[in-house]
PDB file of C-alpha atoms in Angstrom:
ATOM      1  CA  MET A   1       0.000   0.000   0.000  1.00 49.00           C
ATOM      2  CA  ARG A   2       1.340   3.367  -1.017  1.00 53.00           C
ATOM      3  CA  ILE A   3       0.895   6.313   1.348  1.00 53.00           C
ATOM      4  CA  ARG A   4       0.772   9.772  -0.157  1.00 53.00           C
ATOM      5  CA  ASN A   5       1.797  12.862   1.686  1.00 55.00           C
ATOM      6  CA  ILE A   6      -1.349  14.954   1.341  1.00 58.00           C
ATOM      7  CA  GLN A   7      -0.592  17.490   4.044  1.00 63.00           C
ATOM      8  CA  LYS A   8      -0.228  21.028   2.834  1.00 75.00           C
ATOM      9  CA  SER A   9       1.626  23.788   4.552  1.00 84.00           C
ATOM     10  CA  ALA A  10      -0.219  26.653   6.202  1.00 83.00           C
ATOM     11  CA  ARG A  11       1.219  29.007   3.563  1.00 83.00           C
ATOM     12  CA  THR A  12      -0.172  26.860   0.726  1.00 87.00           C
ATOM     13  CA  ARG A  13      -3.619  26.786   2.330  1.00 86.00           C
ATOM     14  CA  LEU A  14      -3.506  30.568   2.790  1.00 88.00           C
ATOM     15  CA  GLU A  15      -2.574  31.096  -0.865  1.00 89.00           C
ATOM     16  CA  ARG A  16      -5.437  28.863  -2.023  1.00 89.00           C
ATOM     17  CA  ARG A  17      -7.970  30.720   0.143  1.00 89.00           C
ATOM     18  CA  LYS A  18      -6.578  34.028  -1.089  1.00 89.00           C
ATOM     19  CA  ALA A  19      -6.957  32.985  -4.749  1.00 91.00           C
ATOM     20  CA  ARG A  20     -10.524  31.810  -4.114  1.00 89.00           C
ATOM     21  CA  ILE A  21     -11.449  35.138  -2.532  1.00 89.00           C
ATOM     22  CA  ARG A  22      -9.719  37.236  -5.211  1.00 86.00           C
ATOM     23  CA  ALA A  23     -11.651  35.402  -7.944  1.00 88.00           C
ATOM     24  CA  ARG A  24     -14.849  36.932  -6.527  1.00 89.00           C
ATOM     25  CA  VAL A  25     -13.676  40.228  -5.015  1.00 89.00           C
ATOM     26  CA  ILE A  26     -12.762  42.852  -7.617  1.00 90.00           C
ATOM     27  CA  GLY A  27     -12.268  46.551  -6.977  1.00 89.00           C
ATOM     28  CA  THR A  28     -13.660  49.121  -9.399  1.00 88.00           C
ATOM     29  CA  ALA A  29     -13.504  52.903  -9.555  1.00 89.00           C
ATOM     30  CA  VAL A  30     -16.985  53.104  -7.981  1.00 92.00           C
ATOM     31  CA  ARG A  31     -16.326  50.465  -5.315  1.00 94.00           C
ATOM     32  CA  PRO A  32     -12.568  49.888  -4.800  1.00 96.00           C
ATOM     33  CA  ARG A  33     -11.124  46.946  -2.884  1.00 95.00           C
ATOM     34  CA  LEU A  34      -9.943  47.310   0.717  1.00 97.00           C
ATOM     35  CA  ALA A  35      -7.092  44.780   0.844  1.00 96.00           C
ATOM     36  CA  VAL A  36      -5.692  43.766   4.233  1.00 96.00           C
ATOM     37  CA  PHE A  37      -2.285  42.223   4.945  1.00 95.00           C
ATOM     38  CA  ARG A  38      -1.464  40.771   8.356  1.00 94.00           C
ATOM     39  CA  SER A  39       1.992  39.668   9.392  1.00 93.00           C
ATOM     40  CA  LEU A  40       3.073  38.495  12.819  1.00 92.00           C
ATOM     41  CA  LYS A  41       4.023  42.031  13.860  1.00 92.00           C
ATOM     42  CA  HIS A  42       2.267  44.471  11.554  1.00 93.00           C
ATOM     43  CA  MET A  43      -0.994  45.327   9.768  1.00 94.00           C
ATOM     44  CA  ARG A  44      -1.326  46.993   6.377  1.00 96.00           C
ATOM     45  CA  ALA A  45      -4.408  48.101   4.479  1.00 97.00           C
ATOM     46  CA  GLN A  46      -4.746  49.480   0.957  1.00 97.00           C
ATOM     47  CA  ILE A  47      -7.665  50.684  -1.092  1.00 97.00           C
ATOM     48  CA  ILE A  48      -7.087  49.509  -4.651  1.00 96.00           C
ATOM     49  CA  ASP A  49      -8.789  50.232  -7.969  1.00 95.00           C
ATOM     50  CA  ASP A  50      -8.216  46.977  -9.878  1.00 92.00           C
ATOM     51  CA  ALA A  51      -9.569  48.393 -13.149  1.00 92.00           C
ATOM     52  CA  ALA A  52      -6.865  51.081 -13.219  1.00 93.00           C
ATOM     53  CA  ALA A  53      -4.362  48.845 -11.370  1.00 93.00           C
ATOM     54  CA  ARG A  54      -3.396  51.477  -8.813  1.00 94.00           C
ATOM     55  CA  THR A  55      -3.475  52.009  -5.077  1.00 96.00           C
ATOM     56  CA  LEU A  56      -5.669  54.925  -4.079  1.00 96.00           C
ATOM     57  CA  VAL A  57      -5.039  55.034  -0.308  1.00 97.00           C
ATOM     58  CA  SER A  58      -2.879  53.059   2.097  1.00 97.00           C
ATOM     59  CA  ALA A  59      -2.274  52.867   5.843  1.00 96.00           C
ATOM     60  CA  THR A  60      -0.115  50.794   8.147  1.00 95.00           C
ATOM     61  CA  ASP A  61       0.485  50.539  11.861  1.00 92.00           C
ATOM     62  CA  ALA A  62       3.879  52.211  11.313  1.00 92.00           C
ATOM     63  CA  ASP A  63       1.947  55.361  10.319  1.00 90.00           C
ATOM     64  CA  LEU A  64       0.538  55.441  13.839  1.00 87.00           C
ATOM     65  CA  GLY A  65       4.014  55.843  15.295  1.00 81.00           C
ATOM     66  CA  LYS A  66       4.501  55.539  19.027  1.00 69.00           C
ATOM     67  CA  LYS A  67       1.361  57.461  19.954  1.00 67.00           C
ATOM     68  CA  LYS A  68      -1.228  55.897  22.217  1.00 63.00           C
ATOM     69  CA  VAL A  69      -3.824  54.003  20.178  1.00 67.00           C
ATOM     70  CA  ALA A  70      -7.427  54.757  21.138  1.00 66.00           C
ATOM     71  CA  ALA A  71      -9.561  51.633  20.817  1.00 65.00           C
ATOM     72  CA  PRO A  72     -12.520  50.042  22.600  1.00 69.00           C
ATOM     73  CA  GLU A  73     -11.875  48.851  26.131  1.00 75.00           C
ATOM     74  CA  GLY A  74     -10.384  45.392  26.632  1.00 76.00           C
ATOM     75  CA  MET A  75      -8.550  45.003  23.306  1.00 81.00           C
ATOM     76  CA  ALA A  76      -5.028  43.584  23.174  1.00 87.00           C
ATOM     77  CA  ALA A  77      -2.254  45.853  21.848  1.00 87.00           C
ATOM     78  CA  LYS A  78      -2.048  44.367  18.335  1.00 90.00           C
ATOM     79  CA  VAL A  79      -5.830  44.243  18.002  1.00 93.00           C
ATOM     80  CA  ALA A  80      -6.092  47.862  19.145  1.00 91.00           C
ATOM     81  CA  ALA A  81      -3.437  48.840  16.584  1.00 92.00           C
ATOM     82  CA  ALA A  82      -5.419  47.053  13.862  1.00 94.00           C
ATOM     83  CA  TYR A  83      -8.552  48.951  14.914  1.00 93.00           C
ATOM     84  CA  ALA A  84      -6.612  52.216  14.683  1.00 93.00           C
ATOM     85  CA  VAL A  85      -5.312  51.281  11.210  1.00 95.00           C
ATOM     86  CA  GLY A  86      -8.922  50.727  10.156  1.00 96.00           C
ATOM     87  CA  GLN A  87      -9.880  54.168  11.414  1.00 94.00           C
ATOM     88  CA  LEU A  88      -6.827  55.708   9.703  1.00 95.00           C
ATOM     89  CA  ILE A  89      -7.601  54.095   6.331  1.00 97.00           C
ATOM     90  CA  ALA A  90     -11.224  55.281   6.629  1.00 97.00           C
ATOM     91  CA  GLU A  91     -10.085  58.818   7.399  1.00 96.00           C
ATOM     92  CA  ARG A  92      -7.732  58.858   4.402  1.00 97.00           C
ATOM     93  CA  ALA A  93     -10.362  57.298   2.145  1.00 97.00           C
ATOM     94  CA  LYS A  94     -12.951  59.911   3.094  1.00 97.00           C
ATOM     95  CA  ALA A  95     -10.395  62.629   2.316  1.00 97.00           C
ATOM     96  CA  ALA A  96      -9.961  61.032  -1.133  1.00 96.00           C
ATOM     97  CA  GLY A  97     -13.748  60.909  -1.626  1.00 96.00           C
ATOM     98  CA  ILE A  98     -14.165  57.156  -1.105  1.00 96.00           C
ATOM     99  CA  THR A  99     -16.959  55.883   1.135  1.00 95.00           C
ATOM    100  CA  LEU A 100     -17.967  52.566  -0.465  1.00 96.00           C
ATOM    101  CA  VAL A 101     -15.481  49.651  -0.651  1.00 96.00           C
ATOM    102  CA  VAL A 102     -15.419  45.881  -0.983  1.00 96.00           C
ATOM    103  CA  PHE A 103     -13.478  44.015   1.745  1.00 96.00           C
ATOM    104  CA  ASP A 104     -10.636  41.648   0.801  1.00 94.00           C
ATOM    105  CA  ARG A 105      -9.384  39.860   3.912  1.00 92.00           C
ATOM    106  CA  GLY A 106      -6.398  38.382   2.061  1.00 90.00           C
ATOM    107  CA  GLY A 107      -7.138  34.748   2.809  1.00 89.00           C
ATOM    108  CA  GLN A 108      -7.177  35.290   6.557  1.00 92.00           C
ATOM    109  CA  ARG A 109     -10.099  34.259   8.733  1.00 91.00           C
ATOM    110  CA  TYR A 110     -12.440  37.061   9.767  1.00 94.00           C
ATOM    111  CA  HIS A 111     -11.572  37.293  13.451  1.00 94.00           C
ATOM    112  CA  GLY A 112      -9.027  38.951  15.692  1.00 94.00           C
ATOM    113  CA  ARG A 113      -6.995  41.673  14.006  1.00 96.00           C
ATOM    114  CA  ILE A 114      -8.747  41.340  10.624  1.00 97.00           C
ATOM    115  CA  ARG A 115     -12.115  41.857  12.288  1.00 96.00           C
ATOM    116  CA  ALA A 116     -10.794  44.760  14.389  1.00 95.00           C
ATOM    117  CA  LEU A 117      -9.487  46.516  11.268  1.00 96.00           C
ATOM    118  CA  ALA A 118     -12.856  46.068   9.541  1.00 97.00           C
ATOM    119  CA  GLU A 119     -14.722  47.406  12.585  1.00 96.00           C
ATOM    120  CA  GLY A 120     -12.352  50.383  12.788  1.00 95.00           C
ATOM    121  CA  ALA A 121     -12.917  51.157   9.111  1.00 97.00           C
ATOM    122  CA  ARG A 122     -16.694  50.956   9.595  1.00 97.00           C
ATOM    123  CA  ALA A 123     -16.470  53.196  12.659  1.00 96.00           C
ATOM    124  CA  GLY A 124     -14.455  55.658  10.551  1.00 95.00           C
ATOM    125  CA  GLY A 125     -17.212  55.884   7.963  1.00 95.00           C
ATOM    126  CA  LEU A 126     -16.449  53.268   5.290  1.00 96.00           C
ATOM    127  CA  THR A 127     -19.301  51.097   4.032  1.00 95.00           C
ATOM    128  CA  PHE A 128     -18.783  47.493   2.925  1.00 90.00           C
TER     129      PHE A 128
END
């Protein structure tokens, strides 16, 4: 009997989920895509017009600097930073005249820092 190694790495599973999501989620000039990237230390968000292939607005937790992050009570530090990045991207998007976006979670599950960023963006005035 031959045993196949069918286990896939976490990175491979993430890439497959990401491709599945990106097949359905497309940003246009009317409704650009809010793409989120999460690493172990940092959070990044971009608002992208896929039709024109350009980034309209971006924000990262490095933009926050060392200032105290204001977030709802009881959030961990990284989650609070993600919430603040969501508010920052919403603020910059509103300044650029963008209020309606489609959310691309980048293959990540919708919980923790991804969810906090989405809630921060909604609290800042973005609709998705």
